[in-house]
Coordinates of C-alpha atoms in Angstrom, one line a residue:
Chain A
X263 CA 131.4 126.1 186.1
X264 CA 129.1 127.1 183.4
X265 CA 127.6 129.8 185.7
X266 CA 131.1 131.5 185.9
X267 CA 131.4 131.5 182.1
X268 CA 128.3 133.5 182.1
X269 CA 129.2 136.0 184.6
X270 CA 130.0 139.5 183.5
X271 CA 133.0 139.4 185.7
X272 CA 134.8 136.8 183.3
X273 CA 134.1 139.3 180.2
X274 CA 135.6 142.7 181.4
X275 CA 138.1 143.7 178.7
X276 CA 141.8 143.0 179.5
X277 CA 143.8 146.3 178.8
X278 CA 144.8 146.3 175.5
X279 CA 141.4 144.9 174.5
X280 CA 140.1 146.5 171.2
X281 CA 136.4 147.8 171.1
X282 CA 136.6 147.3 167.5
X283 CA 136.0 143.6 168.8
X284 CA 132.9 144.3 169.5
X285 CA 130.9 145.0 166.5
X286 CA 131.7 141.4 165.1
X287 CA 130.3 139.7 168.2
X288 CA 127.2 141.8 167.9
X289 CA 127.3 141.1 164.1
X290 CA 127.5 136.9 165.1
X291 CA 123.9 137.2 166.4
X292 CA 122.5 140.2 164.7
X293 CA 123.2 138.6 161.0
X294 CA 121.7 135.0 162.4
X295 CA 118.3 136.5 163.9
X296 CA 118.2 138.6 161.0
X297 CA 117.2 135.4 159.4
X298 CA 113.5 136.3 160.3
X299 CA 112.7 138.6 157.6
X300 CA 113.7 135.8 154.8
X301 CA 110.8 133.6 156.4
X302 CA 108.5 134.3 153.0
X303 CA 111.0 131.9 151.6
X304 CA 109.8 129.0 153.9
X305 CA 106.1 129.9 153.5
X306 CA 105.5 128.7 149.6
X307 CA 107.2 125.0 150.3
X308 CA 104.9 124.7 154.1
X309 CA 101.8 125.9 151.9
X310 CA 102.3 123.0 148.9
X311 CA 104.0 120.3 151.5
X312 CA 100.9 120.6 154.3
X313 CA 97.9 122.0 152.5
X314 CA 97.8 125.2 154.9
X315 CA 96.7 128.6 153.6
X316 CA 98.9 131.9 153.3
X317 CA 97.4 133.1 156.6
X318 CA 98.8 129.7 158.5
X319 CA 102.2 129.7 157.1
X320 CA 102.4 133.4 158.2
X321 CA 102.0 132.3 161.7
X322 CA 105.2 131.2 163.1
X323 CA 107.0 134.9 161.9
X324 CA 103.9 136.6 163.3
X325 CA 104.1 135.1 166.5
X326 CA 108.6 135.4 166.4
X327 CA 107.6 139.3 166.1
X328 CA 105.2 139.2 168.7
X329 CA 107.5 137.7 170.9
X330 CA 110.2 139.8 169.9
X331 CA 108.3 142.6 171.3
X332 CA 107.7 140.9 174.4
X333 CA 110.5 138.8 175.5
X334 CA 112.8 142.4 174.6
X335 CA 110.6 144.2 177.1
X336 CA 110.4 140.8 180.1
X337 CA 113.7 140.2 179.8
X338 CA 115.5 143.7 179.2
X339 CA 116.5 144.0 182.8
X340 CA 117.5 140.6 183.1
X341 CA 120.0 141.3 180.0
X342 CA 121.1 144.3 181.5
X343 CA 122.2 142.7 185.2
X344 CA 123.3 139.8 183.7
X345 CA 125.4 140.7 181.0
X346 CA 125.5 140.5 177.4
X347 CA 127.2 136.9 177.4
X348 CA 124.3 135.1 179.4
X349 CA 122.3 137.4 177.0
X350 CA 123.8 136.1 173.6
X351 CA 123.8 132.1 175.0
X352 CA 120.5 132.2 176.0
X353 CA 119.1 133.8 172.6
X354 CA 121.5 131.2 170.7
X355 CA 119.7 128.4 172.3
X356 CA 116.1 129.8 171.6
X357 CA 116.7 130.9 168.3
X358 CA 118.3 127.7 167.7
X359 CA 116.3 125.5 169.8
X360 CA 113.4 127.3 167.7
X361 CA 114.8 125.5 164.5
X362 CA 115.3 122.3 165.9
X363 CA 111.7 122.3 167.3
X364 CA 110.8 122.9 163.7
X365 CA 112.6 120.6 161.9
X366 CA 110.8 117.7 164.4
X367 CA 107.7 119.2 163.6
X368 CA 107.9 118.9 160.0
X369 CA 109.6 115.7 160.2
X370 CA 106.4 114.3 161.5
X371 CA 104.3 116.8 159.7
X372 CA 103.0 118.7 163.3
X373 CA 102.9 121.9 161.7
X374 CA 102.1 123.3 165.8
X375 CA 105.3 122.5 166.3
X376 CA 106.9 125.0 164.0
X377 CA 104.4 127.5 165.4
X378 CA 105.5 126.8 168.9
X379 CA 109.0 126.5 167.8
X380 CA 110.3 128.8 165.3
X381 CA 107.7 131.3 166.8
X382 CA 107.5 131.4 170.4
X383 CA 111.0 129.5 171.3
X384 CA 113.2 131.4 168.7
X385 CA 110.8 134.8 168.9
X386 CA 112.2 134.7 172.8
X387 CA 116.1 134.3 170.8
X388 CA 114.7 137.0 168.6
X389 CA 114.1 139.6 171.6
X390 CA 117.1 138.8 174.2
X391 CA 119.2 138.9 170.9
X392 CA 118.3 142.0 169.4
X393 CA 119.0 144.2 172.7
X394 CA 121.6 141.9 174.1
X395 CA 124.5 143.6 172.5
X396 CA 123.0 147.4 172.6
X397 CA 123.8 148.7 175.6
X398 CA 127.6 147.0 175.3
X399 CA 128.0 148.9 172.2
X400 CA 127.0 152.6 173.7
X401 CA 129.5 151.9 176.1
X402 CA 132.4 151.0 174.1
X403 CA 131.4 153.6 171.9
X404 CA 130.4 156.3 173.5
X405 CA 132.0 158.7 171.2
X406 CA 129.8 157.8 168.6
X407 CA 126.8 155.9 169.8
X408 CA 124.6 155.7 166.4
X409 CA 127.5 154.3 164.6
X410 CA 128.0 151.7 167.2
X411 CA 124.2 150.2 167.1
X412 CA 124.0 151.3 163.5
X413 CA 126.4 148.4 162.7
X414 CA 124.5 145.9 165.1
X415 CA 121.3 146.6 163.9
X416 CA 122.5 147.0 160.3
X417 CA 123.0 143.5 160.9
X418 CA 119.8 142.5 161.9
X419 CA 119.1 143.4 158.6
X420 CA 121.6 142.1 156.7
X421 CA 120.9 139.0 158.0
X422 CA 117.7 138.5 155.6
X423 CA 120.4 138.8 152.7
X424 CA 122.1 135.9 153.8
X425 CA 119.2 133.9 155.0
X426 CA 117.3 133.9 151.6
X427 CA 120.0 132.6 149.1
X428 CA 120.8 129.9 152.0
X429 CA 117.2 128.7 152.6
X430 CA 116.4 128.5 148.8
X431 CA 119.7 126.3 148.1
X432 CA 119.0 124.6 151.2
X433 CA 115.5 123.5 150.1
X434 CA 116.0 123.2 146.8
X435 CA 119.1 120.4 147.2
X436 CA 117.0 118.3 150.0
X437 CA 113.7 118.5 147.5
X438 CA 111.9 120.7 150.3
X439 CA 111.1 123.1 147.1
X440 CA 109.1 123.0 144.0
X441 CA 105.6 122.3 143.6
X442 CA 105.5 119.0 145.2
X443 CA 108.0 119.7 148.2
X444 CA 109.1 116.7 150.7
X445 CA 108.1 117.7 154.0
X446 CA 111.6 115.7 154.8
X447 CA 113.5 118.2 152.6
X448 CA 112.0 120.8 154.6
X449 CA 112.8 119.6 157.9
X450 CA 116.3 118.8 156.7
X451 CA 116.6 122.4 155.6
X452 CA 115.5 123.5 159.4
X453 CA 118.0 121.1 161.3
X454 CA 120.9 122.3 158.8
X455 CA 120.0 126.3 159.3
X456 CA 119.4 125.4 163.0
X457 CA 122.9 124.3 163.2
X458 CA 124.6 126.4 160.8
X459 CA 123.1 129.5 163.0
X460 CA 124.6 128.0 166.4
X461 CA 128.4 127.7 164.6
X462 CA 127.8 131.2 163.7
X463 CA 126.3 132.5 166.9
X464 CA 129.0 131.1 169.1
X465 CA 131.6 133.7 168.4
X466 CA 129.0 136.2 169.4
X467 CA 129.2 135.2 173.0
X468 CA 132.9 134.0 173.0
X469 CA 134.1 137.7 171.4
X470 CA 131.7 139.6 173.7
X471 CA 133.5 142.2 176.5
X472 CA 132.3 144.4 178.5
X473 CA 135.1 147.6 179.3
X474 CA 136.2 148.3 182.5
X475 CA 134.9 150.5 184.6
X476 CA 135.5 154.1 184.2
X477 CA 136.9 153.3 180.6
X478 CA 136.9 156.1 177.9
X479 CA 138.4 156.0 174.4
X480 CA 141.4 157.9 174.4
X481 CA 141.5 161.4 173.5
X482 CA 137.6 161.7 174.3
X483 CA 136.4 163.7 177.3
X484 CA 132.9 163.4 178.1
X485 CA 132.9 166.5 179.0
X486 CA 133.9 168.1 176.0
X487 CA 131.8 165.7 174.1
X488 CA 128.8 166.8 171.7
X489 CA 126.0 168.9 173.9
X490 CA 122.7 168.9 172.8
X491 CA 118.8 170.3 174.7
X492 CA 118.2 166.6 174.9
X493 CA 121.4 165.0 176.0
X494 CA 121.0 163.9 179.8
X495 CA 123.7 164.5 182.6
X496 CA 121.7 161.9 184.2
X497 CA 121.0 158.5 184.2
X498 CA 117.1 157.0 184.4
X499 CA 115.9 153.7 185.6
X500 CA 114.1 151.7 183.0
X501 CA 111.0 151.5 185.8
X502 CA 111.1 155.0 185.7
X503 CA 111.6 155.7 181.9
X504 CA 108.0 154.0 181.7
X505 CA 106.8 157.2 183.3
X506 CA 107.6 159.4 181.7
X507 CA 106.1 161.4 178.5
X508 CA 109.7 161.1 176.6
X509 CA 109.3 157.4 176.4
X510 CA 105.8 157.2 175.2
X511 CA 106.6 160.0 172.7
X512 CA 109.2 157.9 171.4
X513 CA 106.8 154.7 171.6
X514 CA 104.6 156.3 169.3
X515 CA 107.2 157.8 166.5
X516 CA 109.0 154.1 166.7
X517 CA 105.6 152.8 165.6
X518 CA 104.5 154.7 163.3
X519 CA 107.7 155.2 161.5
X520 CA 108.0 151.5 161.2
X521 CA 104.5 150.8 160.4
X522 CA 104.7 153.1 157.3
X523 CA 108.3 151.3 156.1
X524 CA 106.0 148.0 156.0
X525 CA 103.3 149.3 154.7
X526 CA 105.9 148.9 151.2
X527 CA 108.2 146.2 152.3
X528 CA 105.4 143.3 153.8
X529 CA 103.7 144.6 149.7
X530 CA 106.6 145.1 148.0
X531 CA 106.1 142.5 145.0
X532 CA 102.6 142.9 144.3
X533 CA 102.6 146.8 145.1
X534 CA 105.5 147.2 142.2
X535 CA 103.6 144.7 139.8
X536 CA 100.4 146.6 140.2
X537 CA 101.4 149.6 140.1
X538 CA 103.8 148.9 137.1
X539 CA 101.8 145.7 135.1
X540 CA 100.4 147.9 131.8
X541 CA 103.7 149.4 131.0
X542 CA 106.0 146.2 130.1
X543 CA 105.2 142.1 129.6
X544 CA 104.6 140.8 132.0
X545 CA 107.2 138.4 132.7
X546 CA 109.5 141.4 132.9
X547 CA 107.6 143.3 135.7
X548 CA 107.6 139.9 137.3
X549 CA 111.6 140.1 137.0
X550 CA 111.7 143.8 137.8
X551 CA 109.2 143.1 140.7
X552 CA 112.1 140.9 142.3
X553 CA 114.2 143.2 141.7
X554 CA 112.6 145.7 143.4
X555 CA 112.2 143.7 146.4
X556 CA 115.5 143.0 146.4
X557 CA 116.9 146.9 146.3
X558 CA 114.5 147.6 148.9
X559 CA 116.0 145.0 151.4
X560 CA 119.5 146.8 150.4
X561 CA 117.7 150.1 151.3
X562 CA 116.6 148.7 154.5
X563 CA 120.2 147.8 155.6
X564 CA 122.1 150.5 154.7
X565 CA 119.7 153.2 156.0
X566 CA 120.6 151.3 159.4
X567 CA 124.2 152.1 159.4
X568 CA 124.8 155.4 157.3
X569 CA 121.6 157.3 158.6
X570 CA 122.4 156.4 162.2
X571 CA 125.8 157.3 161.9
X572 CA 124.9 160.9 160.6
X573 CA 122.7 160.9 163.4
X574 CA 125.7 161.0 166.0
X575 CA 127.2 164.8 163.8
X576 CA 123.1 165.6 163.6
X577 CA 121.5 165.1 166.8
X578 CA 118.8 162.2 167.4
X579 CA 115.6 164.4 166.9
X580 CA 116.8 166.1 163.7
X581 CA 117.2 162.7 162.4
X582 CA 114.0 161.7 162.9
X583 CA 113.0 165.2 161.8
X584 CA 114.1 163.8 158.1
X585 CA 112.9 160.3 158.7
X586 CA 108.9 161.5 159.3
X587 CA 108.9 164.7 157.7
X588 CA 110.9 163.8 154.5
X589 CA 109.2 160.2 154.4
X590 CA 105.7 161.7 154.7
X591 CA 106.1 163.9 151.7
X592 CA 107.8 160.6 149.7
X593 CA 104.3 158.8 150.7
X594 CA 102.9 161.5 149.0
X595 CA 105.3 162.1 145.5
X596 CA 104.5 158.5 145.2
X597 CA 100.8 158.9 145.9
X598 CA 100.6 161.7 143.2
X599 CA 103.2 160.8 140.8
X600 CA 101.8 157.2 140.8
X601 CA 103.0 155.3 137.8
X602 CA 103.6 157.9 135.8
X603 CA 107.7 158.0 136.4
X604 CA 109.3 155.1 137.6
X605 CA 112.4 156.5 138.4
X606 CA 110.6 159.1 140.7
X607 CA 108.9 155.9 142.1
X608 CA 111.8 154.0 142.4
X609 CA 114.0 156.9 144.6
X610 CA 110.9 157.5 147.2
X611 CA 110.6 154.3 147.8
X612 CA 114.3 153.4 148.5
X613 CA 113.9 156.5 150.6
X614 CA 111.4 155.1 152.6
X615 CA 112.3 151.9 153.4
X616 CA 116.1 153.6 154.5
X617 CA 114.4 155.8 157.2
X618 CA 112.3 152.6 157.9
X619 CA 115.6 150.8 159.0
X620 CA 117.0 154.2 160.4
X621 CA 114.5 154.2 162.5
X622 CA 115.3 151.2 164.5
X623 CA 118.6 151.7 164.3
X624 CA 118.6 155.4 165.8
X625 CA 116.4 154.5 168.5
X626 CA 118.9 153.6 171.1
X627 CA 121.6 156.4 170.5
X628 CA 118.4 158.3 171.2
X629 CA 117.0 156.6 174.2
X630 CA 120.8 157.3 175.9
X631 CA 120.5 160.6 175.1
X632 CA 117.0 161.1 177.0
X633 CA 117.9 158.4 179.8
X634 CA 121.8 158.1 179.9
X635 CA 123.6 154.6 179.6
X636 CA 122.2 152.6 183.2
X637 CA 119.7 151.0 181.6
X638 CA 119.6 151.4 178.4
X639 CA 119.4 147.6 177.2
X640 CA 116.3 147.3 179.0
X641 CA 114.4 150.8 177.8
X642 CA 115.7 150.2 174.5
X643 CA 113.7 146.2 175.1
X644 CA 110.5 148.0 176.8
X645 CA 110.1 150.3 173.4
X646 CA 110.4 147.5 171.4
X647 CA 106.9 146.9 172.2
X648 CA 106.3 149.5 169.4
X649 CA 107.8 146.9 166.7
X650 CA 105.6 144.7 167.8
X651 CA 102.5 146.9 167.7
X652 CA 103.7 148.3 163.8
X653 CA 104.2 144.9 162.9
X654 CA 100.3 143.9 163.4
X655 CA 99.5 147.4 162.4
X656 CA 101.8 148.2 159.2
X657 CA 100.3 145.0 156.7
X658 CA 96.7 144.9 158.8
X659 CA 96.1 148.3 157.0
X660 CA 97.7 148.2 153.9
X661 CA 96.4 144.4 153.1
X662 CA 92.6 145.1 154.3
X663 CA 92.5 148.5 151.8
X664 CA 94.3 146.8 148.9
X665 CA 92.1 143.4 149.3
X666 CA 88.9 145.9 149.8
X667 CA 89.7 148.2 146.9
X668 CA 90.7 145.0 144.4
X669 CA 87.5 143.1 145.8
X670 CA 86.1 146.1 144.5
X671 CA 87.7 146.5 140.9
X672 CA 90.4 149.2 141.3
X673 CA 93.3 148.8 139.3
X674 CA 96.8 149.9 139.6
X675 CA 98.1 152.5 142.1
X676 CA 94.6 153.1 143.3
X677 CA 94.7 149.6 145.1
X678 CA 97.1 151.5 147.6
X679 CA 96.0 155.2 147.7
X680 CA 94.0 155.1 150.6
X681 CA 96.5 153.2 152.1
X682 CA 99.4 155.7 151.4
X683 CA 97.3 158.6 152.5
X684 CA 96.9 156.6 156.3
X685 CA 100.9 156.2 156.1
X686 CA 101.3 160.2 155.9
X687 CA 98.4 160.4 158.2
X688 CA 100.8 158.5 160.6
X689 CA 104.3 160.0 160.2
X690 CA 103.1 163.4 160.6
X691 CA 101.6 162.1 164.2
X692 CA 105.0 160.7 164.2
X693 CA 106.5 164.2 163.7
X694 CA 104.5 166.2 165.6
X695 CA 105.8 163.6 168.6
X696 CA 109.1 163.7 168.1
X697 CA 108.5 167.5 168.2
X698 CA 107.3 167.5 171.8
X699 CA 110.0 165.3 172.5
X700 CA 112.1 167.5 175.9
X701 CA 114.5 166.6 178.2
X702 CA 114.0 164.2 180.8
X703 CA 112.9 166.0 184.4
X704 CA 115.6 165.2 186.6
X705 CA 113.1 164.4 189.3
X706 CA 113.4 161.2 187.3
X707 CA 117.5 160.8 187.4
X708 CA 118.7 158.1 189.8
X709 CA 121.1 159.3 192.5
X710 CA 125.0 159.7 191.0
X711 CA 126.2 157.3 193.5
X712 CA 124.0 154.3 192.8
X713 CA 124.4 154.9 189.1
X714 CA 128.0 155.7 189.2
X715 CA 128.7 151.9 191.2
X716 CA 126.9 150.4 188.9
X717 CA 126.5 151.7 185.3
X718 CA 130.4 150.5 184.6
X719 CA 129.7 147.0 185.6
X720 CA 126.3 146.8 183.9
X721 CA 127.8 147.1 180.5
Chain C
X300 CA 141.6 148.9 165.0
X301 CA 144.9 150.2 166.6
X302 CA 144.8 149.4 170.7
X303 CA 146.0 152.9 171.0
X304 CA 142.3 154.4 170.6
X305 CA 141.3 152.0 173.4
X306 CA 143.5 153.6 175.9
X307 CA 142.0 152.4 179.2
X308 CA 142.5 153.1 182.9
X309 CA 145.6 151.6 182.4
X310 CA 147.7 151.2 178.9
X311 CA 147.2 148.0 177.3
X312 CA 150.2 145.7 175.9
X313 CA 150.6 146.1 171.8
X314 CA 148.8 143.4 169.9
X315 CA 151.1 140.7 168.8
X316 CA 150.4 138.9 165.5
X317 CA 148.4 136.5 167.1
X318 CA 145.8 139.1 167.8
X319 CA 145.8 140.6 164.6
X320 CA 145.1 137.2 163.2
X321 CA 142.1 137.0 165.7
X322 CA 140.6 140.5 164.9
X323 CA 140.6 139.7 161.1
X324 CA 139.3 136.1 161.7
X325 CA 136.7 137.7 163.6
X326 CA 135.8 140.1 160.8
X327 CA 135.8 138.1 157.9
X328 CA 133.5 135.9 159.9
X329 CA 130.5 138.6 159.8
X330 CA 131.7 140.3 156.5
X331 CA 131.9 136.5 154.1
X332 CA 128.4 135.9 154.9
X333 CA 127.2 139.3 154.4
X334 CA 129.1 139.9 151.3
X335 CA 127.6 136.8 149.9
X336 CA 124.4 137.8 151.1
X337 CA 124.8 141.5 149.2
X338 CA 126.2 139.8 146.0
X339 CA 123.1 137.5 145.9
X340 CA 121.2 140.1 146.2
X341 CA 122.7 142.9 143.5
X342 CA 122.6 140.1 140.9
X343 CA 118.5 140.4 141.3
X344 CA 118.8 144.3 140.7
X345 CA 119.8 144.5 137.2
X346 CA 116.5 142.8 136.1
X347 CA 115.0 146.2 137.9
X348 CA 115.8 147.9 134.9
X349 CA 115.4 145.2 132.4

């Protein structure tokens, strides 16, 4: 019965089961939807192969965002009560299915269909996969809860890595690159990735467990554990997490932290090449430009894993003490220093875009801390909302000052000044947030009993 | 990845070589394409400081 195979009850952890398991599963889906962020390496052969313009080839990740956001928050509850199985099949099919939609489309040159398909089919994958292996994770690892989703999330972005070598060799052997690309070659390169991605996905639900109820790791007493102010005794409802000030807080310093990470990354090639194109030939800045790119997507992924896992010795809110106060003042060494001293240029802006993946990556160790484990997967899907709020607002205001100011004649840094200044406008809002930030009222809690007959099953 | 950290409500059996095999299959399926991904991508780096 496939309904039975789906069921949390068929995934609680035999004794003897390792939780050390379960980062690889999460890794199976994490590194495949990571494969959004390489999309810029589809939109150059769909611009030559149909004749559309930069803003229509854009579509299909804008809208995968978008969804992201939404299907995360829709169907957060759902993941939560059904388990992270059904969760991880039912994003493999999306994110899959979105391929496959795409590859027809192309194949009969429907571009709508790649919109519809790789955008709103596999944005749905992209949502119900990100949180589907969250809430798993703090449980097996409750001990250290910012490690645990610092690995998952790491993922997400190491899955650009991967995805961008594999799409270029893809295109490149079916003749879906060049300057005259084969719309065949790209659809080709579509149905292969779709199916490469389910292969790889399907270990993700096969490996997934959930532990048993009342499970610990050994030699770990919860009450002995790390106490902080914020850390609750009690467990909150994600309908109830809505209400209160704690979640909105955190809305706003999620959104702001990641709007000013893309205000570099979504710019990254022409920020560097502006910035740096009267100081060496310019086929070299072209080169270093890639390069730059490239050490920031590093930046990105490692910030995931090594700042979330200080976070767990640090405590949630000092983290994102460092990640908006320490970013804001790298936003401004780069505003002042400008192109003056690459190096100094070069070390704030790997800075940056660390705390940019930080942030994501600390946000659920911090949302358990404010609402406990219950539902976790589904808050942590409700503030996802913010990504998809910073991912409209982070290039909208960096790409309307730059286009403004070079309409206008500026060269060089001064293209992104204005721009930069808006970014530290933000992370300070983003600080002073975080600073109001107080324990959840335990008018909020949910009674112990419910919570307690529940919260071990809803792994 | 010893079972002993995972002690549950009840002890587990020891893994067998079997298991073993499994855990590191599972790994080096995550960690192959990642370290591919991360060696495609330091290659680019170098040109950084060209």
């Amino acid at each position: 019965m496939a309904a039975g195979f789906l069921e949390r009850e068929r995934i609680i952890a035999p004794p003897g089961w390792s939780r050390w398991l379960i980062p690889p599963a999460a890794l199976s889906i994490h590194l495949a939807i990571g494969q959004a962020y390489a999309w810029s390496v589809f939109k150059s052969p769909l611009e030559a192969g149909l004749g559309i313009s930069g803003v229509a080839s854009a579509l299909p990740f804008t809208l995968g965002i978008i969804m992201l956001g939404v299907s995360a928050a829709l169907f957060g509850t759902k993941v939560d009560a059904n388990g992270p199985r059904w969760a991880m099949v039912v994003a493999s099919t999306c994110f899959v299915s979105g391929f496959l939609i795409s590859a027809l489309g192309m194949y009969f040159s429907q571009y709508w269909l790649v919109v519809l398909g790789y955008g709103f089919v596999g944005g749905i994958g992209l949502g119900i996969g990100y949180i589907s292996p969250v809430s798993t994770l703090i449980k097996w690892f409750p001990d250290r809860p910012g490690l645990a989703t610092g690995i998952a999330i790491m993922g997400f972005g190491g899955g650009a890595l991967i995805a961008s070598p594999l799409t270029s060799q893809l295109l490149s052997a079916f003749g879906g690159s060049g300057k005259t690309p084969n719309v065949h070659g790209i659809a080709l390169t579509f149905l292969v990735m779709g199916l490469i991605y389910a292969v790889f996905m399907s270990v993700g639900w096969l490996l997934i467990r959930v532990p048993p109820e009342n499970w610990k790791p050994a030699g770990w007493d919860p009450s002995q554990a790390r106490q902080g102010t914020l850390i609750s005794r009690g467990n909150v409802s994600a309908l109830n997490a809505i209400k209160t000030p704690q979640f909105w807080l955190l809305w706003v310093v999620l959104c702001f932290n990641v709007t000013a990470g893309i205000g570099i990354l979504e710019r990254a090639n022409p920020i560097f090449i502006d910035f740096f194109s009267g100081t060496s030939p310019a086929t070299t800045i072209a080169a270093a430009a890639v390069g730059f790119v490239s050490i920031l997507s590093l930046a990105n992924s490692l910030g995931r894993i090594l700042w979330s896992s200080l976070s767990d010795y640090l405590g949630r809110k000092n983290m994102y003490r460092i990640y908006l106060g320490v970013g804001a003042l790298l936003y401004l060494a780069v505003t002042l220093v400008t192109n003056t001293n690459r190096v100094v240029f070069l070390i704030c802006a790997i800075f940056i875009l660390s705390f940019y993946g930080a942030g994501f990556a600390t946000a659920p160790a911090y949302l358990r801390d404010l609402f406990g484990t219950y539902q976790v997967g589904a808050i942590h899907g409700r503030l996802l909302t913010a990504w998809s709020t910073a991912g409209v607002l982070g290039p909208l205001i960096v790409n309307a000052i730059a286009d403004e100011r070079i309409a206008a004649g500026v060269q060089g840094p001064g293209r992104y000044t204005p721009a930069f200044m808006i970014m530290i406008g933000l992370l300070i809002i983003g600080f002073i947030c975080n600073e109001l930030i107080r324990p959840v009222n335990e008018k909020w809690h949910e009674p112990s009993a419910e919570t307690a007959s529940t919260a071990g099953a809803n792994a | 990845m010893s079972t002993a950290e995972n002690a549950t409500v009840e002890a587990g059996p020891e893994w067998g070589p079997l298991q073993w095999a499994g855990a590191v299959l599972a790994w080096l399926w995550v960690l192959v394409p990642l370290g591919y991904g991360l060696y495609q991508l330091l290659i680019k780096i170098p040109a950084l400081f060209g």
